[in-house]
PDB file of C-alpha atoms in Angstrom:
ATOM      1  CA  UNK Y  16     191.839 233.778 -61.605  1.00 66.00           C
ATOM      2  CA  UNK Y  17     189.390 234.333 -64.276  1.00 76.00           C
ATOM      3  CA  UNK Y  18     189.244 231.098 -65.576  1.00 84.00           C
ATOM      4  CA  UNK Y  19     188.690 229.837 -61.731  1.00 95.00           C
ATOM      5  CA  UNK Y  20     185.658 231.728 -61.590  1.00 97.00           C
ATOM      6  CA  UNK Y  21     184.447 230.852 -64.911  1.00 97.00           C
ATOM      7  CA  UNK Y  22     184.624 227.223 -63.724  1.00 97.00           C
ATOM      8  CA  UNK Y  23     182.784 228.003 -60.297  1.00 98.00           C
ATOM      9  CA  UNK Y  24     179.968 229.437 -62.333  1.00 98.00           C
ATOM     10  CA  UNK Y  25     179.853 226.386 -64.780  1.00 97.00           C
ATOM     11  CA  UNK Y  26     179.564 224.206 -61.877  1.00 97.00           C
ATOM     12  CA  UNK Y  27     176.991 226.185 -59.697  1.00 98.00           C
ATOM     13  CA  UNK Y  28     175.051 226.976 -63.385  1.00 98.00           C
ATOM     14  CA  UNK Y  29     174.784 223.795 -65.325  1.00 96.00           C
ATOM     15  CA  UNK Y  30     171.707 224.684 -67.447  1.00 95.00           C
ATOM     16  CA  UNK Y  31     173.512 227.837 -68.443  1.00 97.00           C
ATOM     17  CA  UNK Y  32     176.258 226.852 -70.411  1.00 92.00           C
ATOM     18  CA  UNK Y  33     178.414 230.017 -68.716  1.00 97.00           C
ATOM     19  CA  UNK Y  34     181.223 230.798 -71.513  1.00 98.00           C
ATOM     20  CA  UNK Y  35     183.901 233.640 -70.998  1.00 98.00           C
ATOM     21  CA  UNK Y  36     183.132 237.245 -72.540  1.00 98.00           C
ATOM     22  CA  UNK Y  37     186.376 236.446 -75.033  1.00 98.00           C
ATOM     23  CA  UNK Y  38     184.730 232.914 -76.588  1.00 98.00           C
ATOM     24  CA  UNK Y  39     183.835 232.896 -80.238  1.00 98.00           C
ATOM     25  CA  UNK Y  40     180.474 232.092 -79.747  1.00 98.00           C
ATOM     26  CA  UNK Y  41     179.799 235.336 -78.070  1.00 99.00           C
ATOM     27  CA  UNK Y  42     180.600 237.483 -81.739  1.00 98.00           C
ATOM     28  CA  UNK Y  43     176.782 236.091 -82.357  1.00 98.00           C
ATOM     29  CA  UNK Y  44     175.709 238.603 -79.759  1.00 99.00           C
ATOM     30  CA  UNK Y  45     178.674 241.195 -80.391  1.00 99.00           C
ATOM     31  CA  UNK Y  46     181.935 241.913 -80.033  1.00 98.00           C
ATOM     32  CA  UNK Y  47     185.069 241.611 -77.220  1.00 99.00           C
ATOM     33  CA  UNK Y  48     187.297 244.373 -77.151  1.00 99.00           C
ATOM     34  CA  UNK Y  49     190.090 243.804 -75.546  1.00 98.00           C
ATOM     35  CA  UNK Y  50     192.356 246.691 -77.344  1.00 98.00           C
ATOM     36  CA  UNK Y  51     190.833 249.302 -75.323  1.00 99.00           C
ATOM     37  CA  UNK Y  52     192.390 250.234 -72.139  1.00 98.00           C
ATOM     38  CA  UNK Y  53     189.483 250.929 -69.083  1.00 98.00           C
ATOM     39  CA  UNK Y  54     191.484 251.581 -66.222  1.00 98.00           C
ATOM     40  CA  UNK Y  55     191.236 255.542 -65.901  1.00 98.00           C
ATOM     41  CA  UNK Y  56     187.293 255.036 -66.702  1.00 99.00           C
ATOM     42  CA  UNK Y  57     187.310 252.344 -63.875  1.00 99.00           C
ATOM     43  CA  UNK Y  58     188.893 254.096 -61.615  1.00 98.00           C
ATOM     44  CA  UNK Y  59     186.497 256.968 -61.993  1.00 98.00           C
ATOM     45  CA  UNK Y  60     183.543 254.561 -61.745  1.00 98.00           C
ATOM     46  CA  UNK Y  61     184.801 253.220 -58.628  1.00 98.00           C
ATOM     47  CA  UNK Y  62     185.519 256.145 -56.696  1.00 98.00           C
ATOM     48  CA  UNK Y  63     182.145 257.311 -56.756  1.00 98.00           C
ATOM     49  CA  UNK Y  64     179.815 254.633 -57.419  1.00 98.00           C
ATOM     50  CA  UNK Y  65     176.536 254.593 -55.060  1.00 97.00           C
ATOM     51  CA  UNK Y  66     176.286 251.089 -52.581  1.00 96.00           C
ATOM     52  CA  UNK Y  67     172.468 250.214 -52.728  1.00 96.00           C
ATOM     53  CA  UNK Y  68     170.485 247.044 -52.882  1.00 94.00           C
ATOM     54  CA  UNK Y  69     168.562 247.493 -55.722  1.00 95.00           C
ATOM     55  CA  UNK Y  70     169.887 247.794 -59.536  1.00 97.00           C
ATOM     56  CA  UNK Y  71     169.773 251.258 -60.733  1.00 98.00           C
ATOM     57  CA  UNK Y  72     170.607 252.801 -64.343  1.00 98.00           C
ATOM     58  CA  UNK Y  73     171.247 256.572 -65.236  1.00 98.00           C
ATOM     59  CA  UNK Y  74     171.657 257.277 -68.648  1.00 98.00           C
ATOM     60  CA  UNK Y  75     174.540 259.956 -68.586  1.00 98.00           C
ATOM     61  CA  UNK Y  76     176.832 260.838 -65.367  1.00 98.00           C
ATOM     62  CA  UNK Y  77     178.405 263.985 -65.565  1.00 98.00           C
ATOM     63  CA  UNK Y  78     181.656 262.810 -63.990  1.00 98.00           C
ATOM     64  CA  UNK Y  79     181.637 259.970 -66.300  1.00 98.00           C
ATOM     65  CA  UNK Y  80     180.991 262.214 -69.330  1.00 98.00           C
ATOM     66  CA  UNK Y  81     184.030 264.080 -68.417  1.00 98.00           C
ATOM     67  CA  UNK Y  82     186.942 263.776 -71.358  1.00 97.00           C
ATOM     68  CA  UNK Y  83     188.569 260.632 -71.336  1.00 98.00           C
ATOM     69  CA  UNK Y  84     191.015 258.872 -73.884  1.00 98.00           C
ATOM     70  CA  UNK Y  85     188.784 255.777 -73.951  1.00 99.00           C
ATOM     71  CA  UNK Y  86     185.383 257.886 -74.143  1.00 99.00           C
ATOM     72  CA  UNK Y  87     187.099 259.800 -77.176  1.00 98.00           C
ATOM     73  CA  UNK Y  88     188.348 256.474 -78.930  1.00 99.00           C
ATOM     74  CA  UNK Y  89     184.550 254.767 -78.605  1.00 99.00           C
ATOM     75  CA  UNK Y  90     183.119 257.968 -79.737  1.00 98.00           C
ATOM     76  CA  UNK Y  91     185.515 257.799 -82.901  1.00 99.00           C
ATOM     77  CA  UNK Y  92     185.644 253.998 -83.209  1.00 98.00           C
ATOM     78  CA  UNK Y  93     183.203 251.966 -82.380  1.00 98.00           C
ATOM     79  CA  UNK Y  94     180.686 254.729 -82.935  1.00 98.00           C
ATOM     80  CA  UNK Y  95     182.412 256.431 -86.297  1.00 98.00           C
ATOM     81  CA  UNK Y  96     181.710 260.104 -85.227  1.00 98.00           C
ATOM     82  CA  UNK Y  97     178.269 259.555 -83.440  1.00 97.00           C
ATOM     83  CA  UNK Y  98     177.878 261.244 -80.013  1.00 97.00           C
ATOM     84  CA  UNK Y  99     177.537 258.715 -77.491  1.00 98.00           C
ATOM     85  CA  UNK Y 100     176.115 259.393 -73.873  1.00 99.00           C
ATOM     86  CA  UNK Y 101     178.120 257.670 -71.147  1.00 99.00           C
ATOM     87  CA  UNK Y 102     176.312 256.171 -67.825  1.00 99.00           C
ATOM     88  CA  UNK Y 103     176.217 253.806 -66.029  1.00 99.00           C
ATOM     89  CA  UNK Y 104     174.080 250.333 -64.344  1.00 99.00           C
ATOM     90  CA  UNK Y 105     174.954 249.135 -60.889  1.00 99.00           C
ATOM     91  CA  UNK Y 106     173.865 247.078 -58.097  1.00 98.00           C
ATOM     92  CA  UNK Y 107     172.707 244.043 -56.922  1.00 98.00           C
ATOM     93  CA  UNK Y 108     170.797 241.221 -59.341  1.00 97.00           C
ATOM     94  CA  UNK Y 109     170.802 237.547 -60.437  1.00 98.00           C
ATOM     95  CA  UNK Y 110     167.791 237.057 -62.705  1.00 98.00           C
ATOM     96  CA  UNK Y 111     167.223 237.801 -66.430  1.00 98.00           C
ATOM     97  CA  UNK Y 112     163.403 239.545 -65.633  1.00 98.00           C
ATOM     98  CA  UNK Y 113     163.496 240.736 -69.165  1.00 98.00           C
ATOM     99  CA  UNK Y 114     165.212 241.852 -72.615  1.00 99.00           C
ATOM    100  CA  UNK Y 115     165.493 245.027 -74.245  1.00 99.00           C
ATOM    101  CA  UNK Y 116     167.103 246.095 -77.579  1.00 99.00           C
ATOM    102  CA  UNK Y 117     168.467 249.575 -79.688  1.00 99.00           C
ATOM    103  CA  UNK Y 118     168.693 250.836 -82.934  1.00 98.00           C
ATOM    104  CA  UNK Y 119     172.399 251.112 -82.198  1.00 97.00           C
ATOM    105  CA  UNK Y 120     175.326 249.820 -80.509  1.00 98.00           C
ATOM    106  CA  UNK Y 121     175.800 249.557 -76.564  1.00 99.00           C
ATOM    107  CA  UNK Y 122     179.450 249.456 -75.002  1.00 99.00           C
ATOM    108  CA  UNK Y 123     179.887 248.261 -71.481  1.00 99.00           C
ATOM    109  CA  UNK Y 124     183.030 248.520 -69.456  1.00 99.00           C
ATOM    110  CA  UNK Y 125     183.163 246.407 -66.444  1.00 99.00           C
ATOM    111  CA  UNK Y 126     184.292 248.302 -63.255  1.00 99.00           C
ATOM    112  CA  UNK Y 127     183.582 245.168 -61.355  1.00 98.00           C
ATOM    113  CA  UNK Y 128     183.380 241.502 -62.681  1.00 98.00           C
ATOM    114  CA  UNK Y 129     179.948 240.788 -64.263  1.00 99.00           C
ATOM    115  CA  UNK Y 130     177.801 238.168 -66.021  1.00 99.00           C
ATOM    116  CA  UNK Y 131     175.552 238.859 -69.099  1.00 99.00           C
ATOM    117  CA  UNK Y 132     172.209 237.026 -70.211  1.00 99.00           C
ATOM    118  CA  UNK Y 133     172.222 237.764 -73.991  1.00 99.00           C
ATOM    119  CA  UNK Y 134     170.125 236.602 -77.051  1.00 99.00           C
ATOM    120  CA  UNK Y 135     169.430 237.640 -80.440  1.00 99.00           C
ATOM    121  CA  UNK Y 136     166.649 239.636 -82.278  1.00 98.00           C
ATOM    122  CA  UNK Y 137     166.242 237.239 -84.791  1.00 98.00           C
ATOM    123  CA  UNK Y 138     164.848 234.702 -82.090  1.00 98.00           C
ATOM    124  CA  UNK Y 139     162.093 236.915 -81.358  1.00 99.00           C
ATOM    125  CA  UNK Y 140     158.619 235.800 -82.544  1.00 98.00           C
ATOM    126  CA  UNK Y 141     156.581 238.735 -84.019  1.00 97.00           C
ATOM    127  CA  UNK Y 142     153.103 238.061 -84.641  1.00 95.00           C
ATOM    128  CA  UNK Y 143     149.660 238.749 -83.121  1.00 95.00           C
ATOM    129  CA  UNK Y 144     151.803 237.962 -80.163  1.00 97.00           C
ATOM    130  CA  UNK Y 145     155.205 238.719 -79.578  1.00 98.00           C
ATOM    131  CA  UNK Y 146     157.297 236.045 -77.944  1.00 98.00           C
ATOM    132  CA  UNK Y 147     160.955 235.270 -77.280  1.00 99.00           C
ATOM    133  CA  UNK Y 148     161.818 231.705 -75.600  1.00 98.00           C
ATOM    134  CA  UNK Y 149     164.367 232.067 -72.799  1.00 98.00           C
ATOM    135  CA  UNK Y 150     165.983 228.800 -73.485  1.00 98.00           C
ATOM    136  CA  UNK Y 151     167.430 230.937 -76.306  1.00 98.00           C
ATOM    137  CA  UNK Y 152     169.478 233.267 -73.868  1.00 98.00           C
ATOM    138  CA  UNK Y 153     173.301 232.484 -73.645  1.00 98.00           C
ATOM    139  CA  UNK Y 154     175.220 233.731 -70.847  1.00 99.00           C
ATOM    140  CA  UNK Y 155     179.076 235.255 -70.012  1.00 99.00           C
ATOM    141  CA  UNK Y 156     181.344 236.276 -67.406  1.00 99.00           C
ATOM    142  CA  UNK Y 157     183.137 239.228 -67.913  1.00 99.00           C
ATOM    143  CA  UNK Y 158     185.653 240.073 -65.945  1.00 98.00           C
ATOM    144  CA  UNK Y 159     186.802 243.361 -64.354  1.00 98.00           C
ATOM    145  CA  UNK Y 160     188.120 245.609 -66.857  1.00 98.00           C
ATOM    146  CA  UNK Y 161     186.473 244.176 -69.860  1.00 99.00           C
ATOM    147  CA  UNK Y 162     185.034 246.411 -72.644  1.00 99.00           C
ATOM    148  CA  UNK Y 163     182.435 244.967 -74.648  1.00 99.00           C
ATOM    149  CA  UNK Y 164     179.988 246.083 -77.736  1.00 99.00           C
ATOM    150  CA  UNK Y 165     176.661 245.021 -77.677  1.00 99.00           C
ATOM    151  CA  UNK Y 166     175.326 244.821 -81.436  1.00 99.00           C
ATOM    152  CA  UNK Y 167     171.761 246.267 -82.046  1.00 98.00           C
ATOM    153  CA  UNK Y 168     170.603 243.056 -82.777  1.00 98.00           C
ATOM    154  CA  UNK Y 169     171.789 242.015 -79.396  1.00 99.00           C
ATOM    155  CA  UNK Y 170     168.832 241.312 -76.219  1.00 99.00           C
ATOM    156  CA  UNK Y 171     170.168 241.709 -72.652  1.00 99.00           C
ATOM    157  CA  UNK Y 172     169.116 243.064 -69.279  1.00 98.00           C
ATOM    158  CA  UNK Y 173     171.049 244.066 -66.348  1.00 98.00           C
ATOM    159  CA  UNK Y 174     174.098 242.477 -65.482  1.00 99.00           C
ATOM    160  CA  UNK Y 175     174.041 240.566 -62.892  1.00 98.00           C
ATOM    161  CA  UNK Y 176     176.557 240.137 -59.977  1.00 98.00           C
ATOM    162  CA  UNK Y 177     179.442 237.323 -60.002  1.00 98.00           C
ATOM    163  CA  UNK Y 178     179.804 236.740 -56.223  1.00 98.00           C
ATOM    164  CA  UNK Y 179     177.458 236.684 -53.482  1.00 97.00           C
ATOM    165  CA  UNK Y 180     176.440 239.958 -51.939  1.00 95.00           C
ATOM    166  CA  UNK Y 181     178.521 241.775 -54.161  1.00 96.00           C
ATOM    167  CA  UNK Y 182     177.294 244.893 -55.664  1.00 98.00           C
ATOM    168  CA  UNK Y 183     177.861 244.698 -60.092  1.00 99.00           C
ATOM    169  CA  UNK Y 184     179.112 248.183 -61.743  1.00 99.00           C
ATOM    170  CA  UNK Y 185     178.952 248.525 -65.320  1.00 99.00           C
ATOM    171  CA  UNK Y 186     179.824 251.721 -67.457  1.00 99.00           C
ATOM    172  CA  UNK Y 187     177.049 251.996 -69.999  1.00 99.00           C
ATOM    173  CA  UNK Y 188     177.576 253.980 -73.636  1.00 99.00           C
ATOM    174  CA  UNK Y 189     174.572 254.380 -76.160  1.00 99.00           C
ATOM    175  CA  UNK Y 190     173.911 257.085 -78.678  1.00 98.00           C
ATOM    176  CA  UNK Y 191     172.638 260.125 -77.061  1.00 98.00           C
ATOM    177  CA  UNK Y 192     168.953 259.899 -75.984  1.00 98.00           C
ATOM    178  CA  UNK Y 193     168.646 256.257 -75.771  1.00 98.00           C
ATOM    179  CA  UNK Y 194     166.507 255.372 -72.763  1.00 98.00           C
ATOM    180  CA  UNK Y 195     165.095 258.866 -72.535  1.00 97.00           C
ATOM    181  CA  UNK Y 196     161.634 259.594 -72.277  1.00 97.00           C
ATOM    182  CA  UNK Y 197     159.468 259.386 -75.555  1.00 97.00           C
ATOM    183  CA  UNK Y 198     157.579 262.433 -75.950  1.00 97.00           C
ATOM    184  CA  UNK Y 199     154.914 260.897 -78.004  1.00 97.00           C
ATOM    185  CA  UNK Y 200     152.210 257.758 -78.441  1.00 96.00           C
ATOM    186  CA  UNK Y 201     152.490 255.362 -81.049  1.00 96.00           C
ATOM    187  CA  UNK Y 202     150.143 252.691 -82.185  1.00 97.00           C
ATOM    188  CA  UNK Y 203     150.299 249.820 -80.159  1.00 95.00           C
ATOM    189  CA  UNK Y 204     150.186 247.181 -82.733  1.00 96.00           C
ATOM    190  CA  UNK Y 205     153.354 244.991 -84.153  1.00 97.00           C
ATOM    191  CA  UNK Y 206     156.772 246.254 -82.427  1.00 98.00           C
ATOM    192  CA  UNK Y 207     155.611 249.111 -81.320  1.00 98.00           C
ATOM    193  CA  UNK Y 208     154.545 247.359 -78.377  1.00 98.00           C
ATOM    194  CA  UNK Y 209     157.850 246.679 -77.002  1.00 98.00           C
ATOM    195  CA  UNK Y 210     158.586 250.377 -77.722  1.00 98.00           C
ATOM    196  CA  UNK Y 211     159.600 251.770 -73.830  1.00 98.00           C
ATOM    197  CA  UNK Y 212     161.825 254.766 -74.026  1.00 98.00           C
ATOM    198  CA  UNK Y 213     163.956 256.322 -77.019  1.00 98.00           C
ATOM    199  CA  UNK Y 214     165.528 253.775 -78.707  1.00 99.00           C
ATOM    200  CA  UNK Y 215     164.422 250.658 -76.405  1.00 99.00           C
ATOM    201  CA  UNK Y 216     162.898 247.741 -77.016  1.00 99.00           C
ATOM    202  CA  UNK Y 217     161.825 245.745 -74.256  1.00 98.00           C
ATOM    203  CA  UNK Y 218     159.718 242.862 -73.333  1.00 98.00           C
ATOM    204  CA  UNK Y 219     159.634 241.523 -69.610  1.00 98.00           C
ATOM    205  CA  UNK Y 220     158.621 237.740 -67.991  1.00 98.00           C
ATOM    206  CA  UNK Y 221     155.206 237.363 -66.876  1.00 97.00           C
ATOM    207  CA  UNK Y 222     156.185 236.361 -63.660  1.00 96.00           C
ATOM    208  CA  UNK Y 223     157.358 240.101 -62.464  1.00 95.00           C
ATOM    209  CA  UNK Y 224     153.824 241.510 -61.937  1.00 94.00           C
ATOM    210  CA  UNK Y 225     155.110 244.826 -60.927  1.00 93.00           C
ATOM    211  CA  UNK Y 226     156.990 245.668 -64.272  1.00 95.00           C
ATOM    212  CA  UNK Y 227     153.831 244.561 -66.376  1.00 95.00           C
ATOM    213  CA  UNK Y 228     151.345 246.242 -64.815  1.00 96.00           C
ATOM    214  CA  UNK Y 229     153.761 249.412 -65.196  1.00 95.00           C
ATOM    215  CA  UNK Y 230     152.718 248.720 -69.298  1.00 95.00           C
ATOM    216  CA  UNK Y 231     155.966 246.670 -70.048  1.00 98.00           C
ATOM    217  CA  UNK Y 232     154.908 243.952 -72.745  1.00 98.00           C
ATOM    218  CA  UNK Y 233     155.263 240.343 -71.316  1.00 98.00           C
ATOM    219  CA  UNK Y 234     156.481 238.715 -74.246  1.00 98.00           C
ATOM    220  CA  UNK Y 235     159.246 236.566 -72.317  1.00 98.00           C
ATOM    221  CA  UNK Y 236     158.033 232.380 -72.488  1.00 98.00           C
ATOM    222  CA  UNK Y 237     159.780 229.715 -70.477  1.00 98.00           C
ATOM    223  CA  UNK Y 238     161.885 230.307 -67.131  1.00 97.00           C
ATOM    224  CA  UNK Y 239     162.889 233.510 -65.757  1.00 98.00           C
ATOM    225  CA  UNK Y 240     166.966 232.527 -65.641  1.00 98.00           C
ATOM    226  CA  UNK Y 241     168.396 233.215 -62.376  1.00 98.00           C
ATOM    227  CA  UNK Y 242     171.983 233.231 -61.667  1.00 98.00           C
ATOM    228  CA  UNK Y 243     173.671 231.193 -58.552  1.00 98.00           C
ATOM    229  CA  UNK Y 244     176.439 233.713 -57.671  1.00 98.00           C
ATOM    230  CA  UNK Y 245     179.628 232.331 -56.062  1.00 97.00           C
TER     231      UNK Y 245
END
């Protein structure tokens, strides 16, 4: 089944070069993980996941931070000791819009089937402007069930939904406090310009007014990818 959709998307997505989340060319980005088991996590997810038309992201769920053999085995593994907050993005959306990074690994499970836009942070241009060419982004299907590390040097966005009119879930794990608010100004001068939240990076496309007048840097050149779902 997963290779069927895989093939949709390559046809529907020509310019995209769609690959599957297990493909050697995505250990550029980070790492597959397919020794983990999801399915209690997923069927946590599932049972109480939110329907809305919008995409939403909350750093830490209480019923997701609940003890789980697959939270405990990240925590020890992936993360070597570190705490790691577990929540959650979900919802509906087909375009890139942006790219953020951390000082740290991100995990996503995949409570439904999902697509990634990723790039690297060495493709980012830092100067007196900062610029990142989205001709650079690479993108992957997931499917349900998947459990995936996103290096720190990895750039992505929301996921975006497979299939038309069909709402995404994906269970998010960062160290603790990432995407919190900062409590404090920096200089806005070199990277600290894409500095956001704690522990995010992120630069947006020009083209989404709303997100750059809210101080987001637009640092994203060339087309704003957008996904044809199935």
């Amino acid at each position: 089944m997963s290779d069927d959709v895989l093939a949709k998307l390559i046809e529907l997505n020509p310019k995209l070069n769609f690959k599957h989340i297990s493909d050697p060319s995505f250990e550029r980005y980070g790492r597959y993980l397919p020794q983990y088991d999801a399915s209690e996590m997923i069927a946590r997810a599932a049972a109480i996941v939110p329907q809305i038309e919008r995409v939403a992201y909350e750093t830490s769920v209480a019923a997701l931070e609940e003890p789980s053999a697959l939270t405990t085995a990240l925590r020890q593994e992936v993360y070597g000791g570190m705490d790691a907050q577990v929540g959650w993005c979900y919802g509906h959306n087909q375009a890139l819009n942006g790219v953020e990074y951390h000082r740290g690994s991100e995990v996503g499970v995949c409570v439904t089937d999902a697509i990634f836009l990723v790039g690297h942070l060495q493709d980012i241009c830092f100067g007196e402007e900062i610029r990142y060419d989205t001709a650079k982004i690479a993108a992957f299907y997931a499917p349900k069930g998947s459990v995936i590390e996103f290096a720190p040097w990895n750039l992505h966005m929301a996921p975006i939904s497979v299939r038309e009119g069909e709402q995404f879930c994906v269970l998010v794990y960062l160290p603790r406090g990432t995407n919190e608010r900062l409590t404090y100004s920096v200089p806005q001068t070199g990277e600290n310009r894409l500095l956001r939240a704690v522990n995010k990076w992120m630069m947006g496309h020009p083209s989404l007014e709303r997100m750059i007048q809210g101080g987001v840097y637009p640092g994203l050149v060339g087309e704003n990818p957008i996904v044809k779902p199935i």
